[in-house]
Amino acid sequence: MLFPNGWLPYLVGGVLIGLGTAIIYLTTAIPAGASTFLESTLSYASDRPRFQKYRGSRDWRVVFSVAIVLGAAAYAFTFGDGPWTTDVQPWRLAAGGLLVGVGTRLGKGCTSGHGVCGIGSGSRTSLVGVATFVAVAIGTAQLVAALGVSP
Amino acid sequence: MSDHDQHPLFLPAVFVGGLVFGVGLAVSRMARPEVVLDFLQFEDFGLLLVMGGAATVTAATVTLAVKSGGTAPLTGRPYGRRLKEFDSNVLLGGGVFGIGWGLSGICPGAAYASLGVGNLPILWAIAGMFAGAYLQGWLRDAVRAADATEVGA
């Protein structure tokens, strides 16, 4: 069974993610990705040149990320299921998060930068990037599950 | 870049776009690591619809905007495609990101949305992401400094 939990929320959610990206793109010509926020926000605290190069975009990236939090909250606490908490173990979240932080910034994009904006731009670099991280993520998740780690 | 902020509607437009983006992440259930892990274990292929739906809307928008040859009203920037140069970092970084995504089931945008749905444990992941972003910045600078020393010597 391809979609044991239905398919409509996935499609509607995906279209909304695209619409949010389109609103920002059409008004500003900026293809907004979510992971640059990690480095641009570090520029408030660190003088390292690697982070300071994002100084010009750091303010709007904070606005973008805070709006994502608020948008998700607005849905969850009205039409959605209310507050929800993951059962995935903290060490998986922390260690995985660390690798996501390194990898998305080294690899020039994440699921929104490469996956939505890059693929939407017909970028071959993004296509290769997405194919790489999806394939490796599938292998990793299967391995972790096979080792009996759950949740 | 910073002169974008000068248009009074620049930040409001980013805010509205971010809100819709966040609603989409919550509706699509990508804010739940479990749902992403289900995809990666071939138990629920919903993620393909999410990424496909988002990329299709974005592709149509970018294609039409670029074709129009116009500029964005709030920045004056010409519409262009998001094209990044390909090098080995795309593979290396993609691989590292893939291990992290497969281990945790969470990516940056979905992590922010996850906080919004009240999932406080996701702060572990967000803290990890900031630490990782700092680590790669530090490593890059260290590598660059080592290269410079080598060239100098």
Tab-separated table of N, CA and C in Angstrom, chain B:
chain	number	residue	atom	x	y	z
B	1	MET	N	22.128	43.037	-0.967
B	1	MET	CA	21.085	42.217	-0.373
B	1	MET	C	20.296	43.019	0.649
B	2	SER	N	20.999	43.796	1.475
B	2	SER	CA	20.312	44.422	2.599
B	2	SER	C	19.356	45.529	2.136
B	3	ASP	N	19.573	46.041	0.917
B	3	ASP	CA	18.663	47.110	0.480
B	3	ASP	C	17.269	46.563	0.120
B	4	HIS	N	17.142	45.212	0.083
B	4	HIS	CA	15.808	44.630	-0.081
B	4	HIS	C	14.895	45.099	1.030
B	5	ASP	N	15.483	45.225	2.218
B	5	ASP	CA	14.691	45.544	3.397
B	5	ASP	C	14.102	46.943	3.291
B	6	GLN	N	14.607	47.731	2.375
B	6	GLN	CA	14.148	49.112	2.301
B	6	GLN	C	12.712	49.227	1.812
B	7	HIS	N	12.258	48.275	0.987
B	7	HIS	CA	10.851	48.345	0.599
B	7	HIS	C	10.000	47.938	1.794
B	8	PRO	N	9.022	48.772	2.158
B	8	PRO	CA	8.253	48.489	3.376
B	8	PRO	C	7.496	47.164	3.330
B	9	LEU	N	7.240	46.644	2.133
B	9	LEU	CA	6.488	45.388	2.044
B	9	LEU	C	7.385	44.155	1.924
B	10	PHE	N	8.713	44.372	1.910
B	10	PHE	CA	9.622	43.229	1.739
B	10	PHE	C	9.468	42.195	2.852
B	11	LEU	N	9.658	42.641	4.102
B	11	LEU	CA	9.555	41.684	5.206
B	11	LEU	C	8.143	41.126	5.364
B	12	PRO	N	7.072	41.958	5.196
B	12	PRO	CA	5.721	41.383	5.244
B	12	PRO	C	5.495	40.298	4.181
B	13	ALA	N	6.037	40.474	2.996
B	13	ALA	CA	5.862	39.470	1.940
B	13	ALA	C	6.562	38.165	2.325
B	14	VAL	N	7.785	38.282	2.882
B	14	VAL	CA	8.517	37.096	3.332
B	14	VAL	C	7.739	36.407	4.448
B	15	PHE	N	7.134	37.234	5.335
B	15	PHE	CA	6.366	36.684	6.455
B	15	PHE	C	5.155	35.903	5.955
B	16	VAL	N	4.403	36.486	5.020
B	16	VAL	CA	3.207	35.811	4.492
B	16	VAL	C	3.611	34.518	3.781
B	17	GLY	N	4.666	34.585	2.966
B	17	GLY	CA	5.145	33.383	2.280
B	17	GLY	C	5.564	32.315	3.279
B	18	GLY	N	6.260	32.725	4.339
B	18	GLY	CA	6.698	31.790	5.376
B	18	GLY	C	5.522	31.152	6.105
B	19	LEU	N	4.480	31.953	6.364
B	19	LEU	CA	3.271	31.420	7.015
B	19	LEU	C	2.659	30.297	6.183
B	20	VAL	N	2.472	30.572	4.886
B	20	VAL	CA	1.868	29.568	3.993
B	20	VAL	C	2.757	28.327	3.925
B	21	PHE	N	4.063	28.562	3.847
B	21	PHE	CA	5.057	27.481	3.828
B	21	PHE	C	4.919	26.622	5.091
B	22	GLY	N	4.765	27.286	6.241
B	22	GLY	CA	4.646	26.577	7.518
B	22	GLY	C	3.342	25.801	7.625
B	23	VAL	N	2.232	26.415	7.146
B	23	VAL	CA	0.953	25.698	7.117
B	23	VAL	C	1.118	24.434	6.267
B	24	GLY	N	1.765	24.585	5.119
B	24	GLY	CA	1.982	23.446	4.223
B	24	GLY	C	2.764	22.322	4.888
B	25	LEU	N	3.809	22.687	5.635
B	25	LEU	CA	4.614	21.660	6.314
B	25	LEU	C	3.801	20.934	7.376
B	26	ALA	N	2.907	21.680	8.060
B	26	ALA	CA	2.068	21.046	9.085
B	26	ALA	C	1.003	20.159	8.430
B	27	VAL	N	0.331	20.677	7.398
B	27	VAL	CA	-0.708	19.898	6.705
B	27	VAL	C	-0.116	18.620	6.119
B	28	SER	N	1.078	18.728	5.544
B	28	SER	CA	1.704	17.586	4.864
B	28	SER	C	2.257	16.551	5.843
B	29	ARG	N	2.276	16.891	7.149
B	29	ARG	CA	2.766	16.001	8.209
B	29	ARG	C	4.282	15.780	8.147
B	30	MET	N	4.978	16.628	7.350
B	30	MET	CA	6.428	16.500	7.297
B	30	MET	C	7.079	17.021	8.576
B	31	ALA	N	6.289	17.736	9.409
B	31	ALA	CA	6.815	18.213	10.690
B	31	ALA	C	6.950	17.065	11.686
B	32	ARG	N	6.517	15.865	11.280
B	32	ARG	CA	6.597	14.688	12.149
B	32	ARG	C	7.704	13.758	11.654
B	33	PRO	N	8.795	13.618	12.420
B	33	PRO	CA	9.899	12.750	11.988
B	33	PRO	C	9.417	11.340	11.653
B	34	GLU	N	8.429	10.853	12.392
B	34	GLU	CA	7.928	9.493	12.166
B	34	GLU	C	7.420	9.304	10.733
B	35	VAL	N	6.763	10.350	10.190
B	35	VAL	CA	6.186	10.240	8.844
B	35	VAL	C	7.301	10.192	7.792
B	36	VAL	N	8.365	10.980	8.029
B	36	VAL	CA	9.513	10.964	7.118
B	36	VAL	C	10.219	9.610	7.193
B	37	LEU	N	10.380	9.095	8.416
B	37	LEU	CA	11.033	7.782	8.587
B	37	LEU	C	10.206	6.676	7.934
B	38	ASP	N	8.864	6.804	7.990
B	38	ASP	CA	8.009	5.826	7.309
B	38	ASP	C	8.271	5.825	5.800
B	39	PHE	N	8.473	7.024	5.240
B	39	PHE	CA	8.801	7.100	3.815
B	39	PHE	C	10.140	6.407	3.537
B	40	LEU	N	11.129	6.720	4.351
B	40	LEU	CA	12.473	6.187	4.113
B	40	LEU	C	12.515	4.664	4.275
B	41	GLN	N	11.527	4.132	5.015
B	41	GLN	CA	11.454	2.669	5.171
B	41	GLN	C	10.405	2.055	4.252
B	42	PHE	N	9.961	2.831	3.255
B	42	PHE	CA	9.020	2.370	2.227
B	42	PHE	C	7.677	1.919	2.798
B	43	GLU	N	7.243	2.595	3.872
B	43	GLU	CA	5.955	2.218	4.461
B	43	GLU	C	4.847	3.201	4.114
B	44	ASP	N	5.244	4.405	3.634
B	44	ASP	CA	4.263	5.436	3.287
B	44	ASP	C	4.960	6.402	2.320
B	45	PHE	N	4.475	6.454	1.092
B	45	PHE	CA	5.180	7.228	0.062
B	45	PHE	C	4.691	8.671	-0.055
B	46	GLY	N	3.996	9.153	0.998
B	46	GLY	CA	3.440	10.507	0.980
B	46	GLY	C	4.466	11.598	0.698
B	47	LEU	N	5.692	11.415	1.192
B	47	LEU	CA	6.721	12.443	1.009
B	47	LEU	C	6.936	12.778	-0.465
B	48	LEU	N	6.777	11.769	-1.334
B	48	LEU	CA	6.959	12.030	-2.770
B	48	LEU	C	5.910	13.009	-3.282
B	49	LEU	N	4.682	12.898	-2.740
B	49	LEU	CA	3.624	13.829	-3.158
B	49	LEU	C	3.915	15.233	-2.651
B	50	VAL	N	4.463	15.324	-1.443
B	50	VAL	CA	4.781	16.633	-0.864
B	50	VAL	C	5.850	17.324	-1.705
B	51	MET	N	6.971	16.622	-1.910
B	51	MET	CA	8.065	17.244	-2.653
B	51	MET	C	7.670	17.472	-4.107
B	52	GLY	N	6.937	16.504	-4.679
B	52	GLY	CA	6.493	16.657	-6.067
B	52	GLY	C	5.526	17.827	-6.218
B	53	GLY	N	4.563	17.930	-5.302
B	53	GLY	CA	3.590	19.028	-5.361
B	53	GLY	C	4.267	20.388	-5.215
B	54	ALA	N	5.176	20.475	-4.242
B	54	ALA	CA	5.866	21.749	-4.003
B	54	ALA	C	6.757	22.120	-5.185
B	55	ALA	N	7.498	21.135	-5.713
B	55	ALA	CA	8.411	21.419	-6.829
B	55	ALA	C	7.631	21.767	-8.098
B	56	THR	N	6.465	21.151	-8.296
B	56	THR	CA	5.670	21.442	-9.495
B	56	THR	C	5.142	22.873	-9.469
B	57	VAL	N	4.593	23.288	-8.318
B	57	VAL	CA	4.096	24.670	-8.192
B	57	VAL	C	5.246	25.657	-8.390
B	58	THR	N	6.398	25.340	-7.772
B	58	THR	CA	7.556	26.232	-7.890
B	58	THR	C	8.066	26.264	-9.327
B	59	ALA	N	8.106	25.102	-9.980
B	59	ALA	CA	8.591	25.049	-11.363
B	59	ALA	C	7.717	25.903	-12.278
B	60	ALA	N	6.385	25.792	-12.110
B	60	ALA	CA	5.476	26.582	-12.945
B	60	ALA	C	5.693	28.075	-12.694
B	61	THR	N	5.840	28.444	-11.417
B	61	THR	CA	6.035	29.853	-11.052
B	61	THR	C	7.331	30.405	-11.631
B	62	VAL	N	8.429	29.647	-11.413
B	62	VAL	CA	9.737	30.118	-11.875
B	62	VAL	C	9.762	30.205	-13.404
B	63	THR	N	9.208	29.182	-14.069
B	63	THR	CA	9.221	29.166	-15.535
B	63	THR	C	8.490	30.374	-16.102
B	64	LEU	N	7.288	30.641	-15.581
B	64	LEU	CA	6.506	31.778	-16.090
B	64	LEU	C	7.180	33.108	-15.776
B	65	ALA	N	7.727	33.220	-14.552
B	65	ALA	CA	8.357	34.490	-14.153
B	65	ALA	C	9.602	34.770	-14.990
B	66	VAL	N	10.429	33.732	-15.192
B	66	VAL	CA	11.647	33.921	-15.983
B	66	VAL	C	11.287	34.273	-17.432
B	67	LYS	N	10.252	33.594	-17.956
B	67	LYS	CA	9.805	33.835	-19.319
B	67	LYS	C	9.327	35.273	-19.503
B	68	SER	N	8.704	35.814	-18.436
B	68	SER	CA	8.180	37.187	-18.514
B	68	SER	C	9.312	38.200	-18.666
B	69	GLY	N	10.522	37.802	-18.231
B	69	GLY	CA	11.665	38.702	-18.330
B	69	GLY	C	11.572	39.899	-17.408
B	70	GLY	N	10.654	39.839	-16.435
B	70	GLY	CA	10.440	40.983	-15.551
B	70	GLY	C	11.340	40.990	-14.328
B	71	THR	N	11.076	41.959	-13.460
B	71	THR	CA	11.795	42.040	-12.196
B	71	THR	C	10.790	42.007	-11.046
B	72	ALA	N	11.264	41.584	-9.876
B	72	ALA	CA	10.383	41.459	-8.716
B	72	ALA	C	10.018	42.839	-8.173
B	73	PRO	N	8.737	43.084	-7.871
B	73	PRO	CA	8.280	44.404	-7.462
B	73	PRO	C	8.929	44.948	-6.187
B	74	LEU	N	9.282	44.051	-5.244
B	74	LEU	CA	9.765	44.549	-3.956
B	74	LEU	C	11.287	44.658	-3.873
B	75	THR	N	11.997	44.072	-4.847
B	75	THR	CA	13.460	44.122	-4.799
B	75	THR	C	14.076	44.678	-6.080
B	76	GLY	N	13.310	44.676	-7.157
B	76	GLY	CA	13.873	45.090	-8.434
B	76	GLY	C	14.799	44.047	-9.040
B	77	ARG	N	14.909	42.919	-8.380
B	77	ARG	CA	15.777	41.851	-8.890
B	77	ARG	C	15.121	41.139	-10.058
B	78	PRO	N	15.891	40.810	-11.101
B	78	PRO	CA	15.320	40.033	-12.216
B	78	PRO	C	15.011	38.605	-11.769
B	79	TYR	N	13.918	38.041	-12.313
B	79	TYR	CA	13.590	36.650	-11.989
B	79	TYR	C	14.618	35.729	-12.616
B	80	GLY	N	15.161	34.813	-11.794
B	80	GLY	CA	16.137	33.860	-12.310
B	80	GLY	C	15.906	32.493	-11.720
B	81	ARG	N	16.695	31.544	-12.194
B	81	ARG	CA	16.589	30.181	-11.659
B	81	ARG	C	17.564	29.994	-10.517
B	82	ARG	N	17.248	29.047	-9.606
B	82	ARG	CA	18.187	28.720	-8.536
B	82	ARG	C	19.153	27.668	-9.068
B	83	LEU	N	20.296	28.132	-9.571
B	83	LEU	CA	21.297	27.231	-10.127
B	83	LEU	C	22.565	27.340	-9.305
B	84	LYS	N	23.020	26.218	-8.768
B	84	LYS	CA	24.261	26.208	-7.991
B	84	LYS	C	25.292	25.407	-8.764
B	85	GLU	N	26.552	25.844	-8.646
B	85	GLU	CA	27.628	25.147	-9.328
B	85	GLU	C	27.799	23.753	-8.747
B	86	PHE	N	28.026	22.779	-9.621
B	86	PHE	CA	28.235	21.417	-9.127
B	86	PHE	C	29.702	21.188	-8.795
B	87	ASP	N	29.949	20.633	-7.614
B	87	ASP	CA	31.297	20.171	-7.276
B	87	ASP	C	31.164	19.017	-6.277
B	88	SER	N	32.298	18.516	-5.806
B	88	SER	CA	32.254	17.318	-4.946
B	88	SER	C	31.536	17.590	-3.626
B	89	ASN	N	31.479	18.877	-3.211
B	89	ASN	CA	30.776	19.201	-1.967
B	89	ASN	C	29.290	18.850	-2.023
B	90	VAL	N	28.708	18.919	-3.235
B	90	VAL	CA	27.284	18.596	-3.386
B	90	VAL	C	27.056	17.126	-3.020
B	91	LEU	N	27.993	16.262	-3.429
B	91	LEU	CA	27.880	14.833	-3.113
B	91	LEU	C	28.227	14.557	-1.655
B	92	LEU	N	29.335	15.156	-1.193
B	92	LEU	CA	29.777	14.940	0.189
B	92	LEU	C	28.725	15.485	1.171
B	93	GLY	N	28.311	16.728	0.948
B	93	GLY	CA	27.313	17.344	1.825
B	93	GLY	C	25.981	16.615	1.746
B	94	GLY	N	25.595	16.233	0.525
B	94	GLY	CA	24.339	15.490	0.354
B	94	GLY	C	24.387	14.164	1.112
B	95	GLY	N	25.556	13.515	1.089
B	95	GLY	CA	25.725	12.250	1.801
B	95	GLY	C	25.607	12.429	3.313
B	96	VAL	N	26.282	13.462	3.827
B	96	VAL	CA	26.229	13.730	5.272
B	96	VAL	C	24.808	14.113	5.684
B	97	PHE	N	24.169	14.971	4.882
B	97	PHE	CA	22.780	15.349	5.152
B	97	PHE	C	21.894	14.099	5.141
B	98	GLY	N	22.122	13.209	4.179
B	98	GLY	CA	21.311	11.999	4.066
B	98	GLY	C	21.416	11.113	5.306
B	99	ILE	N	22.639	10.973	5.839
B	99	ILE	CA	22.810	10.172	7.063
B	99	ILE	C	22.029	10.814	8.209
B	100	GLY	N	22.158	12.154	8.325
B	100	GLY	CA	21.457	12.858	9.400
B	100	GLY	C	19.947	12.788	9.257
B	101	TRP	N	19.473	12.932	8.025
B	101	TRP	CA	18.025	12.896	7.757
B	101	TRP	C	17.476	11.496	8.017
B	102	GLY	N	18.241	10.479	7.602
B	102	GLY	CA	17.815	9.101	7.802
B	102	GLY	C	17.818	8.696	9.271
B	103	LEU	N	18.739	9.287	10.039
B	103	LEU	CA	18.834	8.981	11.470
B	103	LEU	C	17.711	9.666	12.256
B	104	SER	N	17.425	10.935	11.901
B	104	SER	CA	16.502	11.741	12.715
B	104	SER	C	15.107	11.888	12.110
B	105	GLY	N	14.992	11.787	10.782
B	105	GLY	CA	13.709	12.004	10.123
B	105	GLY	C	13.312	13.465	10.040
B	106	ILE	N	14.287	14.368	10.222
B	106	ILE	CA	13.899	15.788	10.218
B	106	ILE	C	14.896	16.608	9.394
B	107	CYS	N	14.381	17.597	8.635
B	107	CYS	CA	15.233	18.500	7.868
B	107	CYS	C	14.950	19.926	8.370
B	108	PRO	N	15.727	20.922	7.947
B	108	PRO	CA	15.609	22.242	8.580
B	108	PRO	C	14.201	22.858	8.569
B	109	GLY	N	13.588	23.015	7.411
B	109	GLY	CA	12.270	23.663	7.358
B	109	GLY	C	11.234	22.910	8.184
B	110	ALA	N	11.274	21.580	8.071
B	110	ALA	CA	10.319	20.757	8.822
B	110	ALA	C	10.566	20.866	10.323
B	111	ALA	N	11.824	21.106	10.715
B	111	ALA	CA	12.142	21.243	12.140
B	111	ALA	C	11.516	22.515	12.710
B	112	TYR	N	11.583	23.617	11.934
B	112	TYR	CA	10.969	24.863	12.419
B	112	TYR	C	9.460	24.654	12.557
B	113	ALA	N	8.860	24.004	11.561
B	113	ALA	CA	7.412	23.747	11.594
B	113	ALA	C	7.062	22.813	12.754
B	114	SER	N	7.965	21.870	13.039
B	114	SER	CA	7.718	20.914	14.114
B	114	SER	C	7.634	21.622	15.464
B	115	LEU	N	8.478	22.640	15.621
B	115	LEU	CA	8.409	23.451	16.841
B	115	LEU	C	7.026	24.108	16.927
B	116	GLY	N	6.519	24.559	15.771
B	116	GLY	CA	5.211	25.213	15.721
B	116	GLY	C	4.060	24.302	16.109
B	117	VAL	N	4.160	23.001	15.792
B	117	VAL	CA	3.068	22.100	16.150
B	117	VAL	C	3.180	21.657	17.612
B	118	GLY	N	4.145	22.238	18.337
B	118	GLY	CA	4.251	21.986	19.765
B	118	GLY	C	5.204	20.864	20.136
B	119	ASN	N	6.013	20.434	19.165
B	119	ASN	CA	6.931	19.319	19.387
B	119	ASN	C	8.250	19.810	20.001
B	120	LEU	N	8.240	20.025	21.311
B	120	LEU	CA	9.419	20.601	21.965
B	120	LEU	C	10.689	19.754	21.849
B	121	PRO	N	10.618	18.416	21.842
B	121	PRO	CA	11.867	17.636	21.695
B	121	PRO	C	12.637	17.957	20.410
B	122	ILE	N	11.960	18.582	19.424
B	122	ILE	CA	12.649	18.904	18.174
B	122	ILE	C	13.750	19.937	18.409
B	123	LEU	N	13.708	20.601	19.576
B	123	LEU	CA	14.786	21.542	19.916
B	123	LEU	C	16.140	20.832	19.966
B	124	TRP	N	16.151	19.526	20.290
B	124	TRP	CA	17.397	18.755	20.207
B	124	TRP	C	17.951	18.810	18.793
B	125	ALA	N	17.054	18.606	17.820
B	125	ALA	CA	17.485	18.596	16.414
B	125	ALA	C	17.917	19.985	15.965
B	126	ILE	N	17.153	21.014	16.362
B	126	ILE	CA	17.497	22.376	15.934
B	126	ILE	C	18.832	22.799	16.543
B	127	ALA	N	19.060	22.442	17.819
B	127	ALA	CA	20.359	22.737	18.441
B	127	ALA	C	21.469	22.012	17.696
B	128	GLY	N	21.218	20.754	17.328
B	128	GLY	CA	22.196	19.987	16.565
B	128	GLY	C	22.500	20.648	15.223
B	129	MET	N	21.449	21.157	14.550
B	129	MET	CA	21.637	21.795	13.235
B	129	MET	C	22.507	23.043	13.342
B	130	PHE	N	22.259	23.856	14.375
B	130	PHE	CA	23.099	25.051	14.562
B	130	PHE	C	24.544	24.648	14.852
B	131	ALA	N	24.716	23.634	15.705
B	131	ALA	CA	26.071	23.159	16.021
B	131	ALA	C	26.754	22.646	14.753
B	132	GLY	N	26.006	21.898	13.931
B	132	GLY	CA	26.564	21.373	12.684
B	132	GLY	C	26.927	22.472	11.714
B	133	ALA	N	26.051	23.475	11.599
B	133	ALA	CA	26.330	24.610	10.706
B	133	ALA	C	27.573	25.356	11.181
B	134	TYR	N	27.723	25.476	12.516
B	134	TYR	CA	28.914	26.148	13.040
B	134	TYR	C	30.160	25.311	12.751
B	135	LEU	N	30.038	24.009	12.987
B	135	LEU	CA	31.168	23.097	12.787
B	135	LEU	C	31.689	23.162	11.353
B	136	GLN	N	30.779	23.143	10.354
B	136	GLN	CA	31.267	23.173	8.973
B	136	GLN	C	31.884	24.530	8.630
B	137	GLY	N	31.367	25.613	9.229
B	137	GLY	CA	31.976	26.925	9.004
B	137	GLY	C	33.393	26.970	9.563
B	138	TRP	N	33.548	26.393	10.758
B	138	TRP	CA	34.852	26.338	11.416
B	138	TRP	C	35.809	25.478	10.596
B	139	LEU	N	35.330	24.312	10.138
B	139	LEU	CA	36.165	23.412	9.346
B	139	LEU	C	36.608	24.064	8.040
B	140	ARG	N	35.671	24.742	7.382
B	140	ARG	CA	36.007	25.407	6.109
B	140	ARG	C	37.101	26.440	6.314
B	141	ASP	N	36.957	27.250	7.379
B	141	ASP	CA	37.958	28.280	7.646
B	141	ASP	C	39.302	27.644	7.983
B	142	ALA	N	39.271	26.529	8.740
B	142	ALA	CA	40.512	25.845	9.112
B	142	ALA	C	41.211	25.294	7.868
B	143	VAL	N	40.411	24.684	6.969
B	143	VAL	CA	40.977	24.135	5.736
B	143	VAL	C	41.575	25.254	4.880
B	144	ARG	N	40.840	26.381	4.796
B	144	ARG	CA	41.314	27.503	3.993
B	144	ARG	C	42.627	28.060	4.554
B	145	ALA	N	42.686	28.156	5.880
B	145	ALA	CA	43.902	28.679	6.524
B	145	ALA	C	45.075	27.744	6.260
B	146	ALA	N	44.826	26.415	6.336
B	146	ALA	CA	45.888	25.436	6.087
B	146	ALA	C	46.380	25.543	4.647
B	147	ASP	N	45.439	25.705	3.702
B	147	ASP	CA	45.813	25.856	2.286
B	147	ASP	C	46.674	27.096	2.085
B	148	ALA	N	46.263	28.185	2.727
B	148	ALA	CA	46.987	29.446	2.573
B	148	ALA	C	48.416	29.308	3.096
B	149	THR	N	48.575	28.608	4.241
B	149	THR	CA	49.896	28.403	4.819
B	149	THR	C	50.770	27.595	3.856
B	150	GLU	N	50.163	26.560	3.275
B	150	GLU	CA	50.894	25.700	2.352
B	150	GLU	C	51.384	26.476	1.136
B	151	VAL	N	50.505	27.296	0.581
B	151	VAL	CA	50.861	28.103	-0.585
B	151	VAL	C	51.963	29.095	-0.212
B	152	GLY	N	51.815	29.682	0.994
B	152	GLY	CA	52.796	30.655	1.461
B	152	GLY	C	54.170	30.030	1.668
B	153	ALA	N	54.188	28.765	2.134
B	153	ALA	CA	55.450	28.085	2.423
B	153	ALA	C	56.042	27.452	1.168
